[in-house]
Short mmCIF file of C-alpha atoms in Angstrom, two decimals:
data_model
loop_
_atom_site.label_atom_id
_atom_site.label_comp_id
_atom_site.label_asym_id
_atom_site.label_seq_id
_atom_site.Cartn_x
_atom_site.Cartn_y
_atom_site.Cartn_z
CA MET A 1 -36.37 56.93 36.04
CA ALA A 2 -34.12 54.60 38.03
CA ALA A 3 -30.84 55.98 39.36
CA PRO A 4 -27.91 55.17 37.07
CA LYS A 5 -26.09 51.99 38.06
CA LYS A 6 -22.55 52.38 39.36
CA VAL A 7 -20.03 49.85 38.07
CA CYS A 8 -16.78 48.68 39.66
CA VAL A 9 -14.23 46.41 37.98
CA VAL A 10 -12.47 44.51 40.78
CA GLY A 11 -9.10 43.70 39.24
CA SER A 12 -6.81 45.25 36.65
CA GLY A 13 -4.70 42.59 34.97
CA ASN A 14 -4.80 42.33 31.19
CA TRP A 15 -8.34 40.89 31.13
CA GLY A 16 -9.63 43.29 33.81
CA SER A 17 -8.18 46.23 31.90
CA ALA A 18 -9.62 45.03 28.57
CA ILE A 19 -13.07 44.69 30.17
CA ALA A 20 -12.72 48.11 31.80
CA LYS A 21 -12.09 49.57 28.35
CA ILE A 22 -15.42 48.18 27.06
CA VAL A 23 -17.43 48.90 30.20
CA GLY A 24 -16.00 52.41 30.52
CA ALA A 25 -16.96 53.34 26.96
CA ASN A 26 -20.47 51.86 27.28
CA ALA A 27 -21.14 53.44 30.69
CA ALA A 28 -20.10 56.86 29.38
CA ALA A 29 -22.55 56.55 26.47
CA ASN A 30 -25.57 55.06 28.29
CA ALA A 31 -27.64 57.00 30.83
CA LYS A 32 -28.58 53.76 32.63
CA PHE A 33 -25.04 53.68 34.07
CA ASP A 34 -23.04 56.10 36.19
CA SER A 35 -20.44 57.56 33.83
CA VAL A 36 -17.55 56.96 36.28
CA VAL A 37 -16.32 53.35 36.36
CA ASN A 38 -14.05 52.46 39.28
CA MET A 39 -11.29 49.91 38.72
CA TRP A 40 -9.51 48.42 41.72
CA VAL A 41 -5.79 48.30 41.01
CA PHE A 42 -3.36 46.41 43.22
CA GLU A 43 -0.78 49.15 43.68
CA GLU A 44 2.63 48.52 42.15
CA MET A 45 5.58 50.71 41.24
CA VAL A 46 6.37 50.84 37.53
CA ASP A 47 9.49 52.78 36.51
CA GLY A 48 9.43 54.64 39.82
CA ARG A 49 5.76 55.69 39.59
CA LYS A 50 2.58 54.31 41.12
CA LEU A 51 0.59 52.26 38.62
CA THR A 52 -2.68 53.97 39.62
CA GLU A 53 -1.15 57.38 38.98
CA ILE A 54 0.00 56.29 35.51
CA ILE A 55 -3.46 54.90 34.67
CA ASN A 56 -5.25 58.03 35.91
CA THR A 57 -2.97 60.48 34.07
CA GLU A 58 -2.06 58.56 30.91
CA HIS A 59 -5.16 56.32 30.75
CA GLU A 60 -3.13 53.21 30.06
CA ASN A 61 -2.29 50.16 32.16
CA VAL A 62 1.37 50.14 31.13
CA LYS A 63 2.12 46.94 33.07
CA TYR A 64 -0.67 44.62 31.99
CA LEU A 65 -2.23 46.12 28.82
CA ARG A 66 0.43 48.30 27.28
CA GLY A 67 -0.46 50.16 24.12
CA HIS A 68 -4.22 50.38 24.75
CA LYS A 69 -5.88 53.56 25.98
CA LEU A 70 -8.56 53.23 28.65
CA PRO A 71 -11.48 55.67 28.57
CA PRO A 72 -10.81 58.67 30.84
CA ASN A 73 -13.92 57.85 32.91
CA VAL A 74 -12.24 54.62 34.14
CA VAL A 75 -10.67 55.63 37.46
CA ALA A 76 -7.94 53.47 39.01
CA ILE A 77 -8.33 53.18 42.79
CA PRO A 78 -5.68 51.46 44.95
CA ASP A 79 -7.89 51.02 48.02
CA LEU A 80 -10.24 48.05 47.57
CA LEU A 81 -12.92 49.40 49.92
CA ASP A 82 -12.95 52.81 48.21
CA SER A 83 -13.31 51.18 44.81
CA VAL A 84 -16.41 49.11 45.64
CA LYS A 85 -18.21 51.80 47.63
CA GLY A 86 -21.73 52.37 46.29
CA ALA A 87 -21.31 49.95 43.36
CA ASP A 88 -24.47 48.34 41.94
CA ILE A 89 -22.54 46.01 39.61
CA LEU A 90 -19.30 44.40 40.79
CA MET A 91 -17.22 42.72 38.08
CA PHE A 92 -14.67 40.33 39.60
CA VAL A 93 -11.53 39.86 37.47
CA VAL A 94 -8.79 38.77 39.88
CA PRO A 95 -6.82 35.48 39.82
CA HIS A 96 -8.97 32.84 41.49
CA GLN A 97 -6.32 32.29 44.18
CA PHE A 98 -7.13 35.79 45.57
CA ILE A 99 -10.92 35.87 45.48
CA ILE A 100 -11.54 34.75 49.09
CA ARG A 101 -9.23 37.46 50.43
CA VAL A 102 -10.97 40.08 48.28
CA CYS A 103 -14.44 38.98 49.43
CA ASP A 104 -13.44 38.91 53.11
CA THR A 105 -12.18 42.48 52.77
CA ILE A 106 -15.29 43.95 51.12
CA LYS A 107 -18.12 41.85 52.61
CA ASP A 108 -19.40 44.48 55.03
CA HIS A 109 -18.80 47.42 52.69
CA ILE A 110 -20.97 46.73 49.63
CA LYS A 111 -24.62 47.39 48.81
CA LYS A 112 -26.90 44.54 49.87
CA ASP A 113 -28.63 44.56 46.47
CA ALA A 114 -25.44 44.76 44.41
CA HIS A 115 -25.10 42.24 41.58
CA GLY A 116 -21.82 40.43 40.97
CA VAL A 117 -20.36 39.17 37.70
CA SER A 118 -17.48 36.71 37.85
CA LEU A 119 -15.03 36.71 34.94
CA ILE A 120 -12.71 34.41 36.92
CA LYS A 121 -11.77 31.09 35.37
CA GLY A 122 -11.21 28.47 38.06
CA VAL A 123 -12.87 26.30 40.69
CA ASP A 124 -12.46 25.94 44.43
CA ALA A 125 -11.93 22.47 45.90
CA GLY A 126 -13.10 22.66 49.48
CA PRO A 127 -13.88 19.93 52.01
CA GLU A 128 -17.47 19.79 50.67
CA GLY A 129 -16.21 19.19 47.13
CA LEU A 130 -16.48 21.41 44.07
CA LYS A 131 -17.37 25.05 44.47
CA LEU A 132 -17.62 27.40 41.52
CA ILE A 133 -15.99 30.79 42.01
CA SER A 134 -19.39 32.50 41.65
CA GLU A 135 -20.66 30.28 44.50
CA VAL A 136 -17.68 31.26 46.66
CA ILE A 137 -18.41 34.95 46.03
CA ARG A 138 -22.16 34.50 46.61
CA GLY A 139 -21.48 32.63 49.84
CA LYS A 140 -19.08 35.27 51.14
CA LEU A 141 -21.00 38.39 50.06
CA GLY A 142 -24.65 37.27 49.97
CA ILE A 143 -25.26 38.88 46.56
CA SER A 144 -26.75 37.49 43.34
CA MET A 145 -24.18 36.41 40.75
CA SER A 146 -23.76 36.00 37.00
CA VAL A 147 -20.71 34.86 35.05
CA LEU A 148 -19.01 35.93 31.81
CA MET A 149 -16.86 33.43 29.88
CA GLY A 150 -15.84 33.16 26.25
CA ALA A 151 -13.16 32.98 23.59
CA ASN A 152 -11.75 36.30 24.72
CA ILE A 153 -7.98 36.69 24.60
CA ALA A 154 -7.56 40.03 26.36
CA SER A 155 -5.16 41.71 23.92
CA GLU A 156 -7.48 40.94 20.99
CA VAL A 157 -10.52 42.26 22.85
CA ALA A 158 -8.55 45.43 23.65
CA GLU A 159 -7.62 45.76 19.96
CA ASP A 160 -11.36 45.69 19.16
CA LYS A 161 -11.05 42.55 17.05
CA PHE A 162 -14.38 40.79 16.58
CA CYS A 163 -15.23 38.14 19.17
CA GLU A 164 -18.14 36.62 21.05
CA THR A 165 -18.72 36.01 24.73
CA THR A 166 -21.29 34.24 26.90
CA ILE A 167 -23.03 35.59 30.01
CA GLY A 168 -24.49 32.89 32.25
CA CYS A 169 -27.32 34.46 34.22
CA LYS A 170 -30.02 32.45 36.00
CA ASP A 171 -31.93 35.63 36.85
CA THR A 172 -33.67 37.06 33.79
CA ILE A 173 -33.71 40.56 35.33
CA HIS A 174 -29.94 41.00 35.24
CA GLY A 175 -29.16 39.49 31.83
CA PRO A 176 -30.40 42.37 29.62
CA ILE A 177 -28.71 45.11 31.69
CA LEU A 178 -25.39 43.22 31.68
CA LYS A 179 -25.67 42.80 27.93
CA GLU A 180 -26.15 46.57 27.56
CA LEU A 181 -23.11 47.20 29.73
CA MET A 182 -20.87 44.76 27.85
CA GLN A 183 -21.91 44.50 24.22
CA THR A 184 -20.24 46.43 21.38
CA ASP A 185 -20.18 45.94 17.60
CA ASN A 186 -17.10 43.75 18.00
CA PHE A 187 -17.82 42.15 21.39
CA ARG A 188 -21.04 40.23 20.92
CA VAL A 189 -22.82 38.91 23.98
CA THR A 190 -25.16 35.91 24.24
CA VAL A 191 -27.03 35.43 27.53
CA VAL A 192 -27.87 31.87 28.63
CA GLN A 193 -29.41 30.58 31.85
CA GLU A 194 -27.07 27.60 32.45
CA SER A 195 -24.58 29.74 34.32
CA ASP A 196 -22.96 26.77 36.13
CA VAL A 197 -22.13 25.11 32.82
CA VAL A 198 -20.79 28.39 31.41
CA GLU A 199 -18.53 28.76 34.43
CA ILE A 200 -17.31 25.15 34.46
CA CYS A 201 -16.32 25.52 30.78
CA GLY A 202 -14.25 28.59 31.63
CA ALA A 203 -12.35 26.72 34.34
CA LEU A 204 -11.79 23.35 32.69
CA LYS A 205 -10.65 24.55 29.28
CA ASN A 206 -7.45 25.89 30.89
CA ILE A 207 -6.48 22.34 31.92
CA VAL A 208 -6.97 21.15 28.35
CA ALA A 209 -4.87 24.07 27.06
CA VAL A 210 -1.93 23.02 29.25
CA GLY A 211 -2.18 19.58 27.61
CA ALA A 212 -2.26 21.21 24.16
CA GLY A 213 0.93 23.05 25.15
CA PHE A 214 2.57 19.76 26.13
CA CYS A 215 1.84 18.46 22.61
CA ASP A 216 3.41 21.59 21.07
CA GLY A 217 6.48 21.24 23.28
CA LEU A 218 6.85 17.57 22.35
CA GLY A 219 6.67 18.44 18.63
CA PHE A 220 3.31 16.82 17.82
CA GLY A 221 1.18 18.49 15.17
CA ASP A 222 -2.30 19.85 14.64
CA ASN A 223 -3.87 16.39 14.36
CA THR A 224 -2.72 15.60 17.90
CA LYS A 225 -3.92 18.96 19.16
CA ALA A 226 -7.33 18.36 17.56
CA ALA A 227 -7.53 15.07 19.50
CA VAL A 228 -6.62 16.91 22.73
CA ILE A 229 -9.38 19.45 22.08
CA ARG A 230 -11.98 16.76 21.32
CA LEU A 231 -11.07 14.48 24.24
CA GLY A 232 -10.79 17.52 26.52
CA LEU A 233 -14.27 18.66 25.47
CA MET A 234 -15.66 15.18 26.18
CA GLU A 235 -14.17 15.32 29.71
CA MET A 236 -15.56 18.84 30.20
CA ILE A 237 -19.07 17.66 29.27
CA ALA A 238 -18.79 14.54 31.46
CA PHE A 239 -17.54 16.64 34.39
CA ALA A 240 -20.40 19.14 34.01
CA LYS A 241 -22.97 16.32 33.96
CA VAL A 242 -21.62 14.97 37.24
CA PHE A 243 -21.16 18.28 39.07
CA CYS A 244 -23.90 20.63 37.81
CA SER A 245 -26.59 19.23 40.04
CA ASP A 246 -29.02 22.16 40.09
CA GLY A 247 -30.30 21.92 36.53
CA PRO A 248 -29.95 20.36 33.09
CA VAL A 249 -26.69 20.28 31.17
CA SER A 250 -27.58 20.87 27.53
CA ALA A 251 -25.17 20.31 24.66
CA SER A 252 -26.12 23.71 23.21
CA THR A 253 -24.26 25.58 25.99
CA PHE A 254 -21.02 23.85 24.97
CA LEU A 255 -21.56 25.27 21.46
CA GLU A 256 -21.62 28.84 22.80
CA SER A 257 -18.47 30.97 22.97
CA CYS A 258 -17.82 29.79 26.55
CA GLY A 259 -17.53 26.20 25.35
CA VAL A 260 -15.93 24.94 22.16
CA ALA A 261 -14.85 28.40 20.95
CA ASP A 262 -13.01 29.27 24.17
CA LEU A 263 -11.47 25.80 24.22
CA ILE A 264 -10.09 26.17 20.68
CA THR A 265 -8.70 29.67 21.14
CA THR A 266 -7.07 28.75 24.46
CA CYS A 267 -5.46 25.65 22.98
CA TYR A 268 -3.88 27.74 20.19
CA GLY A 269 -3.14 30.96 22.10
CA GLY A 270 -3.14 32.13 25.68
CA ARG A 271 -0.80 31.67 28.60
CA ASN A 272 -1.75 28.13 29.65
CA ARG A 273 -0.80 26.66 26.26
CA LYS A 274 2.41 28.72 26.23
CA ILE A 275 3.51 27.53 29.68
CA GLY A 276 2.60 23.92 28.81
CA GLU A 277 4.87 24.11 25.75
CA GLU A 278 7.78 25.62 27.69
CA PHE A 279 7.32 23.09 30.50
CA ALA A 280 7.69 20.25 27.98
CA LYS A 281 10.70 21.87 26.30
CA THR A 282 12.68 23.12 29.31
CA GLY A 283 11.83 20.85 32.25
CA LYS A 284 11.50 23.95 34.47
CA THR A 285 8.78 23.98 37.14
CA ILE A 286 5.40 25.62 36.59
CA GLU A 287 6.30 28.21 39.27
CA GLN A 288 9.59 29.09 37.54
CA LEU A 289 7.92 29.53 34.16
CA GLU A 290 5.11 31.64 35.63
CA LYS A 291 7.71 34.00 37.14
CA GLU A 292 9.84 34.16 34.00
CA LEU A 293 7.19 34.45 31.30
CA LEU A 294 3.99 35.99 32.65
CA ASN A 295 5.01 39.48 33.82
CA GLY A 296 3.18 39.13 37.13
CA GLN A 297 0.08 37.42 35.72
CA LYS A 298 -1.14 34.21 37.32
CA LEU A 299 -1.57 30.86 35.61
CA GLN A 300 -4.92 29.09 36.06
CA GLY A 301 -4.67 25.72 34.26
CA PRO A 302 -2.27 23.76 36.50
CA ALA A 303 -3.92 25.02 39.72
CA THR A 304 -7.35 24.10 38.36
CA ALA A 305 -6.04 20.63 37.38
CA THR A 306 -4.99 20.07 41.00
CA GLU A 307 -8.34 21.23 42.37
CA VAL A 308 -10.23 19.05 39.89
CA HIS A 309 -7.99 16.10 40.80
CA GLN A 310 -8.86 16.53 44.51
CA ILE A 311 -12.57 16.58 43.66
CA LEU A 312 -12.31 13.50 41.42
CA LYS A 313 -10.46 11.62 44.17
CA GLN A 314 -13.23 12.47 46.65
CA LYS A 315 -15.76 11.05 44.18
CA ASN A 316 -13.64 7.99 43.22
CA MET A 317 -13.76 9.07 39.58
CA VAL A 318 -10.10 9.73 38.71
CA GLU A 319 -9.86 7.01 36.05
CA LYS A 320 -12.83 8.45 34.13
CA PHE A 321 -10.93 11.71 33.46
CA PRO A 322 -7.47 10.65 32.25
CA LEU A 323 -6.63 13.88 30.42
CA PHE A 324 -7.36 16.11 33.43
CA THR A 325 -5.51 13.65 35.67
CA ALA A 326 -2.44 13.48 33.43
CA VAL A 327 -2.06 17.28 33.41
CA HIS A 328 -2.07 17.30 37.23
CA HIS A 329 0.43 14.43 37.55
CA ILE A 330 2.81 15.91 34.95
CA CYS A 331 2.72 19.43 36.40
CA PHE A 332 3.12 18.52 40.06
CA ASP A 333 3.95 14.85 40.64
CA GLY A 334 7.02 14.50 38.45
CA HIS A 335 5.41 12.28 35.83
CA PRO A 336 7.16 12.54 32.42
CA VAL A 337 5.56 14.84 29.84
CA ALA A 338 5.53 12.00 27.30
CA GLU A 339 2.93 10.33 29.53
CA PHE A 340 0.43 12.79 28.12
CA ILE A 341 0.53 11.10 24.72
CA SER A 342 -0.09 7.66 26.26
CA CYS A 343 -3.08 9.17 28.10
CA LEU A 344 -4.47 10.13 24.66
CA GLN A 345 -3.67 6.72 23.15
CA ASN A 346 -5.36 4.86 26.00
CA HIS A 347 -8.28 7.22 26.58
CA PRO A 348 -11.57 5.45 27.46
CA GLU A 349 -13.03 7.02 24.31
CA HIS A 350 -10.78 4.67 22.32
CA MET A 351 -11.36 1.50 24.31
#
């Protein structure tokens, strides 16, 4: 019998902690996995105590997932290198702004045959153009990668409310074992092979959600938000067709949890919609609102809009993606929020 696989969750925000809750319980109950699950925790002081100490004694991430007990076999480790040591499965759940630093730190300290899973929603706009976060990790670490994306608001997952998720896994060997590690009665996993499309959906839907928040802040109703979701989905599909060059882009992947379901839930809940609404109402900057409202969490939508805008400029395709472009201009270039509605009115879909 093969040695049990050791799992490390790299990151411990609200989503990382919610995933650790699932993975910890499944690993403890399944002999295919080492029963101890390491979770890398960026050390912080909370009420005069180290966060790792609180997690390891009270089994609760009181800063990012208050009110939800983690299984006792989930061990919080403040040292990144200690946490990844000997891991067979590395689950990356850090804000996408930090992933390069994390990879540079661990690259010479992980197993050569480890398998990575990115739960990070974002893209990297480098000089060569678009890079998916899984590609960045693969390039830095030289390991095979899968992705997990879906309509998964962390607090609801932690509360064990029913939801679905999508694992994008090109390699048929890893899909079934990841499904065993992740699936529960209330967290249902579908594995598909179009992992690039799965990952692009996870990144782009956050841009659309910021736009949905603008509509809420401006006082428009559900009809307008439905138009944002539909036009946003059309831009997501068009973007995937241009940038997923290593395989087909089938409509069916957009009907998985990573696609339309994640888009809908993010446009009605989640932090990107919330910040978009407050931005429209208050006129404060994105940075101010992130500091005031997110309790140390990072916002992905506006940053992704900027990276996508850079990529579209490189390709001379800005005018084909007016919704994505408007979110970038409004967040960072001082364009008025009301411009978002004119972007909907004059969308190429309506011409």
